[in-house]
Amino acid sequence: MDYNKKSVEDIDVRGKKVLVRCDFNVPLKDGVITDENRIVGALPTIEYLIKNHAKVILCSHLGRPKGEFNMKYSLAPVAKRLSEKLNKEVVLAADVIGEDAQAKAAALKEGDVMLLENVRFHAEEEKNDPEFSKKLASLAEIYVNDAFGTAHRAHSSTAGVADYLPAVCGYLIQKEISIMGKALADPVRPFVAILGGAKVSDKIGVINNLIDKVDMLIIGGGMAYTFFRAMGSTTGTSICEEDKLDLARNLIEKAHEKGVAFILPVDNIIGREYKEDTTFMRIYSDSIPDGWMGLDIGEKTQELFSKSLIGAGTIVWNGPMGVSEWENFAGGTRTVAKAVAESGAVSIIGGGDSAAAVEKLGFADKMTHISTGGGASLEFLEGKELPGIACLLDK
Ligand code: AMP
């Protein structure tokens, strides 16, 4: 997908009401925001709009309120935290497209910021209902999409509104598409992809797309066991997709045909049960005995993967190398994170679990780019068109 989209800087926002779709789907505990990364991530676009005299109307979803007004999913905590971050009041509307939102939007002065209530209080949002999109659009004169995390969804606030307003991207989406787009279209070589996580089936599209582009494919995590089995090794009780063995064999063959180095683990940390405190040991082989399951890559593999990353030009990483949520099985993910961070390559971390692992392990600031969208970054790497980006004006 070759995206060259207009951004907030390519459109005159002065004095205009600008509807900005943000990703304020923050984790909450008892009404308190426990991780404000998404709010911080949205600030550059909002601050640009304030500085350039726009009238800013923010919107987002939060959780799954199932198309009904449910104050458990109110964006009130976000409005409060945003006000603190921006050092100016962010007015929260009582509704999304109703009288209160309309009145508050009409009363905005240049540089003012308001936030609409949770767009998913309306079932029409996720249906991308044209009437709802039109109403939402009628609040503003320009649409800015800055929610990469929902850009793979064609909803009213992520794509539908663009039928009624000039639409551009904010800085978050701009960064995502420029860095990931360049890696796919014109990577600094050698280009290495590291794929892990639970299942092959979740990553087939990514492997298929990347296999045509990369010089090396490194496979770890639960998905490695399907490849082991496909090659005739035993995998004990490891997570393994029996119905994907042919596919795994085809992918290995395809890699050979294309001259792509295909690297699998050579040793494993195996456990008795899928439990945090299960008995575990290291085996120096890719064959796993009966009654044991692979839960992380072993030391020899950590060394092999780390060495393979030396000299890489671009690295794309999606999916942990083991059950990294559990300390006993986080070693592989930690070592790979360190090797990626120290490689000097353009390093791109897919969202979701790998991003969380890199952050938790303290390597976040050493990476070139950590995607803000799990599903969206996967679809991007699959080469799919993302509706929330495709709907924006071309440069
Ligand atoms: P994904 O969302 O596909 O990137 O998968 C992430 C999940 O894969 C994490 O929750 C990990 O705990 C899990 N995972 C990684 N390696 C293994 C493994 N060897 N066995 C079971 N689950 C794994």
Tab-separated table of C-alpha atoms and ligand atoms in Angstrom:
chain	number	residue	atom	x	y	z
A	1	MET	CA	0.000	0.000	0.000
A	2	ASP	CA	1.534	3.300	-1.032
A	3	TYR	CA	0.128	6.045	1.129
A	4	ASN	CA	0.994	9.674	0.503
A	5	LYS	CA	-1.656	11.530	2.433
A	6	LYS	CA	-2.233	15.166	3.300
A	7	SER	CA	-1.656	16.061	6.921
A	8	VAL	CA	-2.847	18.850	9.218
A	9	GLU	CA	-0.010	20.949	7.843
A	10	ASP	CA	-1.373	20.735	4.296
A	11	ILE	CA	-4.717	22.388	5.031
A	12	ASP	CA	-5.677	25.822	6.372
A	13	VAL	CA	-7.209	25.269	9.800
A	14	ARG	CA	-7.345	28.884	11.018
A	15	GLY	CA	-10.757	29.725	12.413
A	16	LYS	CA	-12.136	26.360	11.248
A	17	LYS	CA	-13.966	23.777	13.303
A	18	VAL	CA	-11.812	20.657	13.088
A	19	LEU	CA	-13.126	17.230	14.077
A	20	VAL	CA	-10.214	15.078	15.251
A	21	ARG	CA	-10.627	11.316	15.676
A	22	CYS	CA	-8.220	10.323	18.446
A	23	ASP	CA	-7.528	6.994	20.076
A	24	PHE	CA	-8.474	7.711	23.682
A	25	ASN	CA	-9.314	4.075	24.365
A	26	VAL	CA	-7.233	4.174	27.556
A	27	PRO	CA	-7.144	1.518	30.280
A	28	LEU	CA	-9.222	2.556	33.318
A	29	LYS	CA	-9.356	1.162	36.843
A	30	ASP	CA	-12.154	2.463	39.062
A	31	GLY	CA	-12.505	5.490	36.788
A	32	VAL	CA	-8.777	6.309	36.931
A	33	ILE	CA	-6.581	6.204	33.830
A	34	THR	CA	-3.789	3.666	34.442
A	35	ASP	CA	-1.769	4.332	31.278
A	36	GLU	CA	-1.870	7.732	29.610
A	37	ASN	CA	0.342	6.910	26.604
A	38	ARG	CA	-2.520	7.370	24.171
A	39	ILE	CA	-3.382	10.788	25.568
A	40	VAL	CA	0.240	11.885	25.391
A	41	GLY	CA	0.452	10.526	21.834
A	42	ALA	CA	-2.464	12.689	20.716
A	43	LEU	CA	-0.993	15.955	22.049
A	44	PRO	CA	1.205	17.029	19.090
A	45	THR	CA	-1.755	17.183	16.680
A	46	ILE	CA	-4.021	18.902	19.214
A	47	GLU	CA	-1.323	21.418	20.138
A	48	TYR	CA	-0.663	22.170	16.462
A	49	LEU	CA	-4.357	22.875	15.929
A	50	ILE	CA	-4.574	25.133	18.997
A	51	LYS	CA	-1.470	27.042	17.930
A	52	ASN	CA	-2.905	27.513	14.459
A	53	HIS	CA	-6.184	28.951	15.740
A	54	ALA	CA	-8.472	26.042	14.943
A	55	LYS	CA	-11.630	25.263	16.926
A	56	VAL	CA	-10.894	21.742	18.039
A	57	ILE	CA	-13.570	19.043	18.400
A	58	LEU	CA	-12.076	15.765	19.617
A	59	CYS	CA	-13.790	12.395	19.455
A	60	SER	CA	-12.937	8.799	20.300
A	61	HIS	CA	-14.352	5.504	21.421
A	62	LEU	CA	-13.678	3.988	24.836
A	63	GLY	CA	-14.333	0.312	25.551
A	64	ARG	CA	-17.384	-1.468	24.248
A	65	PRO	CA	-20.565	0.280	25.409
A	66	LYS	CA	-22.547	-1.693	22.793
A	67	GLY	CA	-24.277	1.245	21.153
A	68	GLU	CA	-25.893	2.655	24.304
A	69	PHE	CA	-25.235	5.616	26.560
A	70	ASN	CA	-23.460	3.999	29.508
A	71	MET	CA	-21.564	6.380	31.757
A	72	LYS	CA	-19.198	3.605	32.782
A	73	TYR	CA	-17.629	4.288	29.379
A	74	SER	CA	-17.803	8.087	29.554
A	75	LEU	CA	-14.790	10.001	28.271
A	76	ALA	CA	-14.942	12.273	31.347
A	77	PRO	CA	-11.641	10.967	32.815
A	78	VAL	CA	-9.986	11.650	29.451
A	79	ALA	CA	-11.338	15.216	29.293
A	80	LYS	CA	-9.964	15.842	32.777
A	81	ARG	CA	-6.507	14.413	32.051
A	82	LEU	CA	-6.332	16.207	28.703
A	83	SER	CA	-7.177	19.519	30.371
A	84	GLU	CA	-4.255	18.988	32.745
A	85	LYS	CA	-1.886	18.036	29.927
A	86	LEU	CA	-2.867	20.941	27.675
A	87	ASN	CA	-3.122	23.350	30.547
A	88	LYS	CA	-6.457	24.532	29.254
A	89	GLU	CA	-10.031	23.455	29.735
A	90	VAL	CA	-11.291	20.662	27.514
A	91	VAL	CA	-15.080	20.880	27.586
A	92	LEU	CA	-16.868	17.529	27.497
A	93	ALA	CA	-20.161	17.392	25.605
A	94	ALA	CA	-22.972	15.410	27.191
A	95	ASP	CA	-23.641	13.632	23.899
A	96	VAL	CA	-22.051	12.850	20.530
A	97	ILE	CA	-24.214	14.411	17.821
A	98	GLY	CA	-27.026	15.725	20.020
A	99	GLU	CA	-28.067	19.227	21.087
A	100	ASP	CA	-25.330	19.643	23.652
A	101	ALA	CA	-22.546	18.685	21.232
A	102	GLN	CA	-24.003	20.987	18.574
A	103	ALA	CA	-24.355	23.941	20.963
A	104	LYS	CA	-20.864	23.491	22.388
A	105	ALA	CA	-19.331	23.116	18.918
A	106	ALA	CA	-21.112	26.268	17.711
A	107	ALA	CA	-19.832	28.230	20.713
A	108	LEU	CA	-16.161	27.320	20.196
A	109	LYS	CA	-13.688	30.148	19.799
A	110	GLU	CA	-10.338	29.897	18.049
A	111	GLY	CA	-7.951	27.742	20.100
A	112	ASP	CA	-10.759	26.197	22.169
A	113	VAL	CA	-10.910	22.438	22.626
A	114	MET	CA	-13.936	20.241	23.273
A	115	LEU	CA	-14.428	16.488	23.454
A	116	LEU	CA	-17.516	14.654	22.269
A	117	GLU	CA	-18.838	11.758	24.326
A	118	ASN	CA	-17.907	8.192	23.390
A	119	VAL	CA	-18.794	7.705	19.704
A	120	ARG	CA	-19.722	4.084	20.437
A	121	PHE	CA	-22.690	5.272	22.506
A	122	HIS	CA	-24.352	5.082	19.072
A	123	ALA	CA	-24.628	1.682	17.386
A	124	GLU	CA	-24.461	3.530	14.042
A	125	GLU	CA	-20.796	4.329	14.655
A	126	GLU	CA	-19.521	0.795	14.080
A	127	LYS	CA	-22.001	0.278	11.233
A	128	ASN	CA	-20.493	3.264	9.443
A	129	ASP	CA	-24.041	4.554	9.030
A	130	PRO	CA	-24.093	7.390	6.446
A	131	GLU	CA	-26.705	9.455	8.340
A	132	PHE	CA	-24.689	9.248	11.551
A	133	SER	CA	-21.468	10.085	9.675
A	134	LYS	CA	-23.180	13.093	8.100
A	135	LYS	CA	-24.422	14.364	11.459
A	136	LEU	CA	-21.000	13.948	13.012
A	137	ALA	CA	-19.409	15.714	10.059
A	138	SER	CA	-21.920	18.578	10.318
A	139	LEU	CA	-20.299	19.646	13.595
A	140	ALA	CA	-17.099	20.603	11.769
A	141	GLU	CA	-15.490	21.903	8.580
A	142	ILE	CA	-12.388	19.707	8.445
A	143	TYR	CA	-11.753	16.106	9.548
A	144	VAL	CA	-8.449	14.906	10.955
A	145	ASN	CA	-7.858	11.221	11.609
A	146	ASP	CA	-5.152	10.599	14.193
A	147	ALA	CA	-6.358	7.256	15.542
A	148	PHE	CA	-4.084	4.661	13.978
A	149	GLY	CA	-5.348	1.979	16.380
A	150	THR	CA	-8.775	2.013	14.686
A	151	ALA	CA	-7.637	2.892	11.155
A	152	HIS	CA	-8.257	-0.700	10.001
A	153	ARG	CA	-11.964	-0.269	10.820
A	154	ALA	CA	-14.433	1.447	8.514
A	155	HIS	CA	-16.552	3.168	11.152
A	156	SER	CA	-18.304	6.544	10.984
A	157	SER	CA	-15.717	8.443	13.009
A	158	THR	CA	-12.752	6.636	11.428
A	159	ALA	CA	-13.748	6.756	7.779
A	160	GLY	CA	-17.423	7.607	7.115
A	161	VAL	CA	-17.106	11.308	8.000
A	162	ALA	CA	-14.502	11.712	5.255
A	163	ASP	CA	-17.342	11.469	2.709
A	164	TYR	CA	-18.597	14.846	3.930
A	165	LEU	CA	-15.479	16.786	4.930
A	166	PRO	CA	-11.987	17.462	3.599
A	167	ALA	CA	-9.974	14.796	5.430
A	168	VAL	CA	-6.314	14.735	6.422
A	169	CYS	CA	-4.150	12.844	8.906
A	170	GLY	CA	-2.667	13.964	12.191
A	171	TYR	CA	0.946	13.493	13.263
A	172	LEU	CA	0.442	10.029	14.780
A	173	ILE	CA	-0.941	8.489	11.608
A	174	GLN	CA	1.545	10.418	9.505
A	175	LYS	CA	4.418	8.884	11.480
A	176	GLU	CA	2.964	5.384	11.256
A	177	ILE	CA	2.523	5.493	7.497
A	178	SER	CA	5.794	7.183	6.731
A	179	ILE	CA	7.966	4.808	8.781
A	180	MET	CA	6.105	1.557	8.125
A	181	GLY	CA	5.358	2.555	4.529
A	182	LYS	CA	9.042	3.183	3.822
A	183	ALA	CA	10.034	-0.126	5.431
A	184	LEU	CA	7.682	-2.009	3.131
A	185	ALA	CA	8.321	-0.035	-0.044
A	186	ASP	CA	12.001	0.809	0.158
A	187	PRO	CA	13.689	-0.708	3.228
A	188	VAL	CA	17.284	-0.179	4.268
A	189	ARG	CA	18.728	-3.675	3.738
A	190	PRO	CA	19.228	-6.268	5.000
A	191	PHE	CA	15.563	-6.265	5.987
A	192	VAL	CA	14.755	-8.696	8.812
A	193	ALA	CA	11.314	-9.595	10.137
A	194	ILE	CA	10.946	-11.212	13.553
A	195	LEU	CA	7.597	-12.830	14.106
A	196	GLY	CA	6.340	-14.422	17.279
A	197	GLY	CA	3.207	-14.591	19.364
A	198	ALA	CA	0.718	-17.334	19.853
A	199	LYS	CA	-0.477	-18.485	16.465
A	200	VAL	CA	0.635	-18.837	12.872
A	201	SER	CA	-2.951	-18.336	11.752
A	202	ASP	CA	-2.959	-14.751	13.095
A	203	LYS	CA	0.164	-13.901	11.128
A	204	ILE	CA	-0.275	-15.747	7.814
A	205	GLY	CA	-1.071	-12.526	5.972
A	206	VAL	CA	1.965	-10.794	7.434
A	207	ILE	CA	4.311	-13.681	6.642
A	208	ASN	CA	2.968	-13.910	3.098
A	209	ASN	CA	3.433	-10.206	2.453
A	210	LEU	CA	6.822	-9.911	4.153
A	211	ILE	CA	8.312	-13.019	2.576
A	212	ASP	CA	8.382	-11.126	-0.743
A	213	LYS	CA	10.225	-8.212	0.812
A	214	VAL	CA	12.580	-9.378	3.560
A	215	ASP	CA	16.055	-10.900	3.440
A	216	MET	CA	15.556	-12.888	6.639
A	217	LEU	CA	12.574	-14.191	8.572
A	218	ILE	CA	13.043	-15.124	12.230
A	219	ILE	CA	10.261	-17.103	13.881
A	220	GLY	CA	9.835	-17.482	17.641
A	221	GLY	CA	7.016	-17.720	20.176
A	222	GLY	CA	4.161	-20.207	20.118
A	223	MET	CA	3.921	-20.114	16.334
A	224	ALA	CA	7.343	-21.743	15.992
A	225	TYR	CA	5.904	-25.087	17.146
A	226	THR	CA	3.610	-25.396	14.159
A	227	PHE	CA	6.696	-25.019	11.943
A	228	PHE	CA	8.597	-27.601	14.059
A	229	ARG	CA	5.813	-30.108	13.670
A	230	ALA	CA	5.599	-29.358	9.944
A	231	MET	CA	9.275	-30.328	9.686
A	232	GLY	CA	8.757	-33.562	11.591
A	233	SER	CA	9.900	-32.597	15.105
A	234	THR	CA	7.856	-33.490	18.163
A	235	THR	CA	6.212	-30.630	20.029
A	236	GLY	CA	4.722	-32.264	23.146
A	237	THR	CA	1.798	-30.224	24.424
A	238	SER	CA	3.050	-26.946	22.906
A	239	ILE	CA	0.539	-24.718	21.214
A	240	CYS	CA	0.414	-26.125	17.674
A	241	GLU	CA	-2.041	-25.652	14.840
A	242	GLU	CA	-2.468	-29.089	13.292
A	243	ASP	CA	-4.541	-27.696	10.436
A	244	LYS	CA	-1.759	-25.298	9.442
A	245	LEU	CA	1.047	-27.816	8.906
A	246	ASP	CA	0.774	-27.748	5.102
A	247	LEU	CA	0.690	-23.997	5.134
A	248	ALA	CA	3.790	-23.907	7.355
A	249	ARG	CA	5.611	-26.256	4.933
A	250	ASN	CA	4.602	-24.051	1.997
A	251	LEU	CA	5.903	-20.952	3.730
A	252	ILE	CA	9.254	-22.615	4.423
A	253	GLU	CA	9.469	-23.673	0.766
A	254	LYS	CA	8.516	-20.223	-0.435
A	255	ALA	CA	11.274	-18.712	1.709
A	256	HIS	CA	13.825	-21.129	0.201
A	257	GLU	CA	12.668	-20.354	-3.337
A	258	LYS	CA	13.006	-16.643	-2.735
A	259	GLY	CA	16.374	-16.936	-1.033
A	260	VAL	CA	15.006	-15.630	2.257
A	261	ALA	CA	16.869	-16.959	5.320
A	262	PHE	CA	14.269	-18.705	7.479
A	263	ILE	CA	15.410	-19.027	11.075
A	264	LEU	CA	13.678	-21.120	13.722
A	265	PRO	CA	14.612	-21.742	17.375
A	266	VAL	CA	17.260	-24.393	18.054
A	267	ASP	CA	16.517	-24.834	21.758
A	268	ASN	CA	13.576	-24.148	24.027
A	269	ILE	CA	12.450	-23.487	27.570
A	270	ILE	CA	9.753	-26.020	28.243
A	271	GLY	CA	7.207	-26.208	31.037
A	272	ARG	CA	4.899	-28.875	32.422
A	273	GLU	CA	1.770	-26.754	32.304
A	274	TYR	CA	0.552	-23.446	30.935
A	275	LYS	CA	1.060	-21.769	34.318
A	276	GLU	CA	3.229	-18.946	35.554
A	277	ASP	CA	4.918	-21.048	38.268
A	278	THR	CA	5.075	-24.341	36.393
A	279	THR	CA	8.202	-26.524	36.593
A	280	PHE	CA	10.450	-25.699	33.660
A	281	MET	CA	13.757	-26.658	32.057
A	282	ARG	CA	15.859	-25.911	29.022
A	283	ILE	CA	16.270	-28.490	26.284
A	284	TYR	CA	19.011	-28.220	23.729
A	285	SER	CA	16.904	-29.359	20.840
A	286	ASP	CA	13.897	-28.444	18.802
A	287	SER	CA	12.172	-31.726	19.744
A	288	ILE	CA	9.944	-31.400	22.779
A	289	PRO	CA	9.193	-34.481	24.888
A	290	ASP	CA	5.678	-35.703	25.665
A	291	GLY	CA	3.972	-33.908	28.530
A	292	TRP	CA	6.018	-30.716	28.098
A	293	MET	CA	5.248	-27.499	26.263
A	294	GLY	CA	7.530	-24.873	24.747
A	295	LEU	CA	7.032	-21.567	26.537
A	296	ASP	CA	10.091	-19.580	25.457
A	297	ILE	CA	13.123	-19.784	23.190
A	298	GLY	CA	16.303	-21.128	24.818
A	299	GLU	CA	19.727	-19.529	25.327
A	300	LYS	CA	21.296	-20.890	22.139
A	301	THR	CA	18.379	-19.477	20.192
A	302	GLN	CA	18.683	-16.124	21.935
A	303	GLU	CA	22.303	-16.052	20.804
A	304	LEU	CA	21.423	-17.141	17.273
A	305	PHE	CA	18.662	-14.538	16.898
A	306	SER	CA	20.800	-11.759	18.402
A	307	LYS	CA	23.705	-12.563	16.055
A	308	SER	CA	21.343	-12.624	13.086
A	309	LEU	CA	20.314	-9.054	13.841
A	310	ILE	CA	23.839	-7.646	13.752
A	311	GLY	CA	24.210	-5.527	10.633
A	312	ALA	CA	20.489	-5.444	9.841
A	313	GLY	CA	19.284	-2.293	8.069
A	314	THR	CA	15.608	-2.582	8.941
A	315	ILE	CA	13.920	-4.770	11.529
A	316	VAL	CA	10.181	-5.285	11.836
A	317	TRP	CA	9.139	-7.167	14.957
A	318	ASN	CA	5.680	-8.446	15.777
A	319	GLY	CA	4.887	-10.892	18.566
A	320	PRO	CA	6.801	-11.982	21.686
A	321	MET	CA	9.303	-14.883	21.656
A	322	GLY	CA	7.549	-16.675	24.514
A	323	VAL	CA	4.988	-16.130	27.239
A	324	SER	CA	6.679	-12.862	28.109
A	325	GLU	CA	3.982	-11.843	30.601
A	326	TRP	CA	5.565	-14.443	32.947
A	327	GLU	CA	9.072	-13.708	34.206
A	328	ASN	CA	10.312	-17.316	33.818
A	329	PHE	CA	9.463	-17.195	30.121
A	330	ALA	CA	10.327	-13.581	29.310
A	331	GLY	CA	14.051	-14.162	28.704
A	332	GLY	CA	13.805	-14.681	24.946
A	333	THR	CA	11.693	-11.595	24.379
A	334	ARG	CA	14.011	-9.525	26.587
A	335	THR	CA	17.158	-10.632	24.741
A	336	VAL	CA	15.599	-10.032	21.337
A	337	ALA	CA	14.348	-6.591	22.455
A	338	LYS	CA	17.887	-5.740	23.571
A	339	ALA	CA	19.388	-7.026	20.306
A	340	VAL	CA	16.897	-5.008	18.239
A	341	ALA	CA	17.557	-1.906	20.349
A	342	GLU	CA	21.328	-2.260	19.937
A	343	SER	CA	21.303	-3.239	16.265
A	344	GLY	CA	21.485	0.290	14.889
A	345	ALA	CA	18.812	-0.721	12.358
A	346	VAL	CA	15.592	1.117	11.649
A	347	SER	CA	13.506	-0.748	14.211
A	348	ILE	CA	9.752	-1.027	13.969
A	349	ILE	CA	7.730	-2.739	16.662
A	350	GLY	CA	4.209	-3.884	15.796
A	351	GLY	CA	1.644	-2.828	18.363
A	352	GLY	CA	-0.115	-5.006	20.902
A	353	ASP	CA	1.884	-7.549	22.883
A	354	SER	CA	5.300	-6.838	21.367
A	355	ALA	CA	4.921	-3.102	22.011
A	356	ALA	CA	3.830	-3.794	25.593
A	357	ALA	CA	6.776	-6.147	26.104
A	358	VAL	CA	9.298	-3.633	24.748
A	359	GLU	CA	7.858	-0.931	26.988
A	360	LYS	CA	7.787	-3.148	30.061
A	361	LEU	CA	11.358	-4.298	29.472
A	362	GLY	CA	12.566	-0.695	29.167
A	363	PHE	CA	13.671	-0.610	25.519
A	364	ALA	CA	10.939	1.649	24.174
A	365	ASP	CA	13.056	4.759	23.714
A	366	LYS	CA	15.709	2.793	21.803
A	367	MET	CA	13.347	1.797	18.989
A	368	THR	CA	12.791	3.879	15.865
A	369	HIS	CA	9.051	3.347	15.997
A	370	ILE	CA	6.558	1.534	18.189
A	371	SER	CA	3.255	1.278	16.422
A	372	THR	CA	0.239	2.554	18.336
A	373	GLY	CA	-2.072	-0.012	16.751
A	374	GLY	CA	-1.983	-3.797	17.212
A	375	GLY	CA	-4.552	-4.941	14.653
A	376	ALA	CA	-3.940	-1.918	12.441
A	377	SER	CA	-0.179	-2.451	12.262
A	378	LEU	CA	-0.704	-6.127	11.440
A	379	GLU	CA	-3.035	-5.224	8.588
A	380	PHE	CA	-0.595	-2.573	7.412
A	381	LEU	CA	2.212	-5.151	7.357
A	382	GLU	CA	-0.113	-7.522	5.500
A	383	GLY	CA	-0.285	-4.891	2.769
A	384	LYS	CA	-4.008	-4.376	3.262
A	385	GLU	CA	-5.691	-1.063	2.609
A	386	LEU	CA	-6.714	0.606	5.880
A	387	PRO	CA	-10.075	2.397	5.457
A	388	GLY	CA	-9.188	5.115	7.996
A	389	ILE	CA	-6.178	6.077	5.911
A	390	ALA	CA	-7.464	5.338	2.419
A	391	CYS	CA	-10.291	7.862	3.002
A	392	LEU	CA	-7.861	10.777	3.505
A	393	LEU	CA	-6.897	13.271	0.784
A	394	ASP	CA	-3.874	12.363	-1.327
A	395	LYS	CA	-0.984	14.782	-1.485
B	1	AMP	P1	0.093	-12.315	19.529
B	1	AMP	O1	-1.055	-11.487	20.018
B	1	AMP	O2	-0.237	-13.237	18.421
B	1	AMP	O3	1.310	-11.476	19.231
B	1	AMP	O4	0.464	-13.284	20.709
B	1	AMP	C1	0.886	-12.823	21.929
B	1	AMP	C2	0.670	-13.898	22.929
B	1	AMP	O5	1.387	-15.056	22.531
B	1	AMP	C3	1.159	-13.538	24.285
B	1	AMP	O6	0.071	-13.490	25.159
B	1	AMP	C4	2.085	-14.687	24.663
B	1	AMP	O7	1.902	-15.137	25.977
B	1	AMP	C5	1.686	-15.763	23.688
B	1	AMP	N1	2.772	-16.730	23.470
B	1	AMP	C6	4.014	-16.492	23.047
B	1	AMP	N2	4.744	-17.616	23.026
B	1	AMP	C7	3.934	-18.603	23.466
B	1	AMP	C8	4.116	-20.001	23.671
B	1	AMP	N3	5.280	-20.599	23.434
B	1	AMP	N4	3.055	-20.702	24.133
B	1	AMP	C9	1.877	-20.126	24.375
B	1	AMP	N5	1.644	-18.797	24.198
B	1	AMP	C10	2.670	-18.050	23.742
